[in-house]
Tab-separated table of C-alpha atoms and ligand atoms in Angstrom:
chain	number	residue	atom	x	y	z
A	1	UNK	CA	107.216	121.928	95.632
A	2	UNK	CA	107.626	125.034	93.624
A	3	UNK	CA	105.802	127.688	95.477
A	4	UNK	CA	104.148	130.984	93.260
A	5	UNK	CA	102.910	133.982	95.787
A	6	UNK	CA	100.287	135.136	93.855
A	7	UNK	CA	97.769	137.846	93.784
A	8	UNK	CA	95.193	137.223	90.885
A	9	UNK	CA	95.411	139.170	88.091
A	10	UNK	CA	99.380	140.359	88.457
A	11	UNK	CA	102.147	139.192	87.217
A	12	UNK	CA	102.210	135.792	88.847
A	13	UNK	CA	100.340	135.029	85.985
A	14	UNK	CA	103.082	134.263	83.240
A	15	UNK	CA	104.688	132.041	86.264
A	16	UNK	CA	101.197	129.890	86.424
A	17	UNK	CA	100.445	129.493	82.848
A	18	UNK	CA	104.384	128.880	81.918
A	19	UNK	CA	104.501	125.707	84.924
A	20	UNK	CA	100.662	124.903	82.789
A	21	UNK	CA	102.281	124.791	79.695
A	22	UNK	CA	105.719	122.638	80.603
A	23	UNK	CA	103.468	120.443	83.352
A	24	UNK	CA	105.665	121.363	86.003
A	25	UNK	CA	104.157	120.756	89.581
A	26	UNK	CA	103.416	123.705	91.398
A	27	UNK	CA	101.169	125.878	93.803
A	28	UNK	CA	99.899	128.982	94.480
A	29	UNK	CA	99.763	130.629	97.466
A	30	UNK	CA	97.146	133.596	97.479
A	31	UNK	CA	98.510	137.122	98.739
A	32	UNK	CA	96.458	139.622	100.253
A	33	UNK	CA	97.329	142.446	97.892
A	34	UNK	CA	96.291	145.228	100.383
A	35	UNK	CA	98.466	147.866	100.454
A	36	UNK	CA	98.738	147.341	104.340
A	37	UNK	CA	99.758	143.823	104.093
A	38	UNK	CA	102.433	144.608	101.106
A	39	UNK	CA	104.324	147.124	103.081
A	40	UNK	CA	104.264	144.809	106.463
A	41	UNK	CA	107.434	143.323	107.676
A	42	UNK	CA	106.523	139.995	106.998
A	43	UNK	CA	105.899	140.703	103.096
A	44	UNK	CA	108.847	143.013	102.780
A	45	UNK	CA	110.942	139.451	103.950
A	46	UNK	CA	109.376	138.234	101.218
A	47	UNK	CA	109.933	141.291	98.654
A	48	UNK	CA	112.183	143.919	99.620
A	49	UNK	CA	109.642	146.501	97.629
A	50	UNK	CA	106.132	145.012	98.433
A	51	UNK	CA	105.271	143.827	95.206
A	52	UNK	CA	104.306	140.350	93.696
A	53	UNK	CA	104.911	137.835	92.922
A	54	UNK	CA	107.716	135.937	94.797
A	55	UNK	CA	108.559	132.401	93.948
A	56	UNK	CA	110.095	129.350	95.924
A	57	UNK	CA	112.025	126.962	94.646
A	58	UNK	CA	113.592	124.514	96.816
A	59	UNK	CA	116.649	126.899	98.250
A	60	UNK	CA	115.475	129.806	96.116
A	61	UNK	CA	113.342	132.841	96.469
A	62	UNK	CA	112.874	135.329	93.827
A	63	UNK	CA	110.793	138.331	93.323
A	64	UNK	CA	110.950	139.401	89.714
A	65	UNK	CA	108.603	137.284	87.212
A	66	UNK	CA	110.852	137.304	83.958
A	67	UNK	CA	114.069	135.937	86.169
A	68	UNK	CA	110.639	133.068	87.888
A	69	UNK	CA	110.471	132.266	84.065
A	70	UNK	CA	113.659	132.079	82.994
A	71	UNK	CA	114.654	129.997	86.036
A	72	UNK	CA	111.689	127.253	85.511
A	73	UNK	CA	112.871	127.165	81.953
A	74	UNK	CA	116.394	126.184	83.018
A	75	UNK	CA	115.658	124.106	85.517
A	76	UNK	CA	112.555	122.432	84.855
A	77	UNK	CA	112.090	123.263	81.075
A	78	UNK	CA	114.378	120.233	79.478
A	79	UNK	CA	114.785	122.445	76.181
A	80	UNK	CA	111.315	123.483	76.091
A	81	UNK	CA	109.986	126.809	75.235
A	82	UNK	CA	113.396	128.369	74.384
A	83	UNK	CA	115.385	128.127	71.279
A	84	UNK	CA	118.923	126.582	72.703
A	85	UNK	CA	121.580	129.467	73.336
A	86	UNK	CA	123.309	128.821	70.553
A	87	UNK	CA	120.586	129.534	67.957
A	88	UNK	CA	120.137	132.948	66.637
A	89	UNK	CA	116.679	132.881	67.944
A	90	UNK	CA	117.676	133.167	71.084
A	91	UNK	CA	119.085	136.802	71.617
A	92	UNK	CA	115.086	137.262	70.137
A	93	UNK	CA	113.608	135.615	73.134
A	94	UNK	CA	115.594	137.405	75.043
A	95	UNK	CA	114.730	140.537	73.608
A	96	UNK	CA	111.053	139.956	73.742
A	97	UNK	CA	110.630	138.455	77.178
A	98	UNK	CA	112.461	141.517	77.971
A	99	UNK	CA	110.897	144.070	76.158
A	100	UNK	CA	107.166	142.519	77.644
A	101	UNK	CA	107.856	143.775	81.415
A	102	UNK	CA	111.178	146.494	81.019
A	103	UNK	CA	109.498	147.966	78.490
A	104	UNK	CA	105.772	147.338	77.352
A	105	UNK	CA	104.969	146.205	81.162
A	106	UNK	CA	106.631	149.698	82.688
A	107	UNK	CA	103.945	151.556	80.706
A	108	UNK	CA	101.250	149.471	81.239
A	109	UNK	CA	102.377	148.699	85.157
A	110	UNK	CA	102.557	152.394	85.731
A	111	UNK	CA	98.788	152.896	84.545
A	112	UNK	CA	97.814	150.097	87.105
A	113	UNK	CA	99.891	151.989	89.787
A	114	UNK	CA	98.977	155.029	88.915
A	115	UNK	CA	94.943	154.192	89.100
A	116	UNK	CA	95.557	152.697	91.846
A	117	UNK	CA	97.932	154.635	94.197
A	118	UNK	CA	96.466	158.181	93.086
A	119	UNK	CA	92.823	157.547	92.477
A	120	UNK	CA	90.652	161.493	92.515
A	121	UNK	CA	94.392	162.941	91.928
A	122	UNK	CA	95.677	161.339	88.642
A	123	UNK	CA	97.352	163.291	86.257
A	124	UNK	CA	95.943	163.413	82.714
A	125	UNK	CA	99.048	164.401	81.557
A	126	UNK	CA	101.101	161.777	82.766
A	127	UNK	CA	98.379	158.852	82.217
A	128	UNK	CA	97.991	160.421	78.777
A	129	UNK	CA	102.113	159.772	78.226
A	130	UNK	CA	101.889	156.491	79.792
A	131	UNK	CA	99.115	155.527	77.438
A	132	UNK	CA	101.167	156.630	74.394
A	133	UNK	CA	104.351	154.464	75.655
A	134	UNK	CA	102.219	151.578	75.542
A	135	UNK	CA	100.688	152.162	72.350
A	136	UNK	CA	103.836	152.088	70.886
A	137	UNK	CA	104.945	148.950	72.447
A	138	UNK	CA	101.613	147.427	71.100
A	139	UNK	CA	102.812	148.973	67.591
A	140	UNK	CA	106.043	147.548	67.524
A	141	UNK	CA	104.602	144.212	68.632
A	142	UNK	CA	101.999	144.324	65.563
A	143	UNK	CA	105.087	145.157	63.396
A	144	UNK	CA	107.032	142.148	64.835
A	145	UNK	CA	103.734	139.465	64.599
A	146	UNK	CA	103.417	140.780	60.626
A	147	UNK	CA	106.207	138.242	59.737
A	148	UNK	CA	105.845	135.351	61.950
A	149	UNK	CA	103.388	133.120	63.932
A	150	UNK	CA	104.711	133.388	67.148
A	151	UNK	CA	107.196	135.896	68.581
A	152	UNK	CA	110.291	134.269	67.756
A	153	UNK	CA	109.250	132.351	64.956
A	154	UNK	CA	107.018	129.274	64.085
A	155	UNK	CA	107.218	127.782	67.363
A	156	UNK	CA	105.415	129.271	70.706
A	157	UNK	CA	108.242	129.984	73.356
A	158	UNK	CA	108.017	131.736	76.994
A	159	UNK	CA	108.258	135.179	75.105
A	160	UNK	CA	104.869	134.612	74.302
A	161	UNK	CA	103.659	133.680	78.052
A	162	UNK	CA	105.550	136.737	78.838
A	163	UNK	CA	104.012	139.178	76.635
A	164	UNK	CA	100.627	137.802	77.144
A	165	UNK	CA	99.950	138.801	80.701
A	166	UNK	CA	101.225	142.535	79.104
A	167	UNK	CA	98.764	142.168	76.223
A	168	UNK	CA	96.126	141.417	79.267
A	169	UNK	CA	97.738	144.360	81.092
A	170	UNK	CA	97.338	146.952	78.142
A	171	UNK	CA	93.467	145.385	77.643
A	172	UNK	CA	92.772	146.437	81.217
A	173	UNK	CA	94.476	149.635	81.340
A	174	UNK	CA	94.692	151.252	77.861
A	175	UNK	CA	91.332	149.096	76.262
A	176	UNK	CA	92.223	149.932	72.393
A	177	UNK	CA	91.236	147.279	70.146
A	178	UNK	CA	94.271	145.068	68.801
A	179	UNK	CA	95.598	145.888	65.536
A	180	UNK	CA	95.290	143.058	62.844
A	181	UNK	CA	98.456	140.908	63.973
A	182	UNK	CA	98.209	141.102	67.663
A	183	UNK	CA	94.605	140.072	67.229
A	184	UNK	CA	96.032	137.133	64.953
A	185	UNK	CA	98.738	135.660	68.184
A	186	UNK	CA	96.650	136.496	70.631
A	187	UNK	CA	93.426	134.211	68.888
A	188	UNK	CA	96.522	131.427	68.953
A	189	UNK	CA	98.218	132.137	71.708
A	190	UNK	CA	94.887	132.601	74.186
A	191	UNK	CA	93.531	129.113	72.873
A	192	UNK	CA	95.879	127.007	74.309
A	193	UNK	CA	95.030	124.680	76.870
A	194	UNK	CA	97.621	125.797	79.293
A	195	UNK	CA	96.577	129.211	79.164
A	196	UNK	CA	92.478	128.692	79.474
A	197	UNK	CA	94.044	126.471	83.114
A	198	UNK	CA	96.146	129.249	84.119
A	199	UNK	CA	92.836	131.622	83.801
A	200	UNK	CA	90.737	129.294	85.570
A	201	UNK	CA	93.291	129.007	88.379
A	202	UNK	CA	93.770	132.806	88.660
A	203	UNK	CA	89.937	133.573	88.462
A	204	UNK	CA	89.244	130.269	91.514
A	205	UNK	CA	91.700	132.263	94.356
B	301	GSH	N1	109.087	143.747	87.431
B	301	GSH	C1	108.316	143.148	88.496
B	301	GSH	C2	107.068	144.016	88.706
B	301	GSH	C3	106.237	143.553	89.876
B	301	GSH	C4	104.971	144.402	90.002
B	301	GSH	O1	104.948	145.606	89.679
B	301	GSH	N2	103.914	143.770	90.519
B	301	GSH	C5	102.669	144.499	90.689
B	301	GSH	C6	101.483	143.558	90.507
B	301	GSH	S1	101.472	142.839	88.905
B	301	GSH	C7	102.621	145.050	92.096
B	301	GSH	O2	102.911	144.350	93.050
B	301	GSH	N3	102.267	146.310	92.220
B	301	GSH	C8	102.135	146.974	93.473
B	301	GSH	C9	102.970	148.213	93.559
B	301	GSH	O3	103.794	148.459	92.678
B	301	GSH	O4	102.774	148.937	94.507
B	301	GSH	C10	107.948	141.711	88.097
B	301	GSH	O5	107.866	141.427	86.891
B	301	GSH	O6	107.768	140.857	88.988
């Protein structure tokens, strides 16, 4: 069975609520997300870098949660929650699943590092910078959601399970209050059944 390595509240997330939303079986294995137990050799098997999550998949084992998502969808997805390759909605899910953890996650993953890692020896400076990535990320987002219900269209896809754990992400380490559109998807997109599991699942390790 498809295994997730999970530590609540990271990015194991988007893996949890996407298997939720396609009713793929799956389970979660809890990580102790101690800094000790990340950098120990049996972990670093596991992830080269000591972070999380890692997922198993019959003869597979991957550590990067957008490549988890976009395998599940391939394998396990039959069609679902992607437009097919050879729609032009497609290079927009890519673009969006992307931009949620190259781009909007960096910011908002460096914050959590940051706060964590450096605690009594953080930078304003660089926090401050961080912060302002992210805001613009969560301005371009608002920009995108003005013209459509979901981030690729009409339809919700895995870009949205992807930039929903970010959305979380910003909420925990940046706090402002969504601007009108964001506050509009994420009233949808936070709603859904699948999601509302995923939460109880992550919240229950
Ligand atoms: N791009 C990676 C990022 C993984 C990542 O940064 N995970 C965080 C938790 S959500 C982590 O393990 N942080 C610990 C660290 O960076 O030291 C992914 O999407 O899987």
């Amino acid at each position: 069975m498809l295994t997730i390595h999970h530590a609540p509240g990271t990015r194991g997330f988007r893996v949890i609520w996407l298997c939720e939303e396609l009713g793929h079986p799956y389970r979660v294995e809890k990580v102790d997300f101690s800094a000790a137990y990340r950098a120990s050799p049996e972990w670093r098997r596991m992830n080269p870098v000591g972070k999380v999550p890692v997922m198993v998949d019959g003869e597979v084992t991957i550590f990067e949660s957008g490549a988890m998502v976009q395998h599940i969808l391939d394998h396990h997805g039959h069609g679902r929650l992607q437009p097919p390759r050879d729609d032009p909605g497609h290079a927009l899910f890519l673009q969006w699943c992307w931009f949620a953890e190259a781009t909007f996650g960096r910011a908002t993953g460096e914050l959590a590092n940051h706060k964590r890692a450096f605690a009594g020896a953080l930078k304003d400076d660089v926090m401050a910078e961080m912060r302002d990535r992210a805001r613009s990320c969560l301005a371009a987002l608002d920009q995108a959601l003005a013209t459509r219900t979901y981030l690729v269209g009409e339809t919700f896809t895995a870009a949205d399970v992807m930039m929903g754990y970010t959305l979380q992400s910003f909420d925990r380490h940046v706090g402002d209050p969504h601007p009108a559109h964001v506050a509009a998807w994420w009233q949808r997109v936070s709603a859904r059944g699948a999601y509302r599991r995923a939460l109880d699942i992550d919240r229950g390790l």
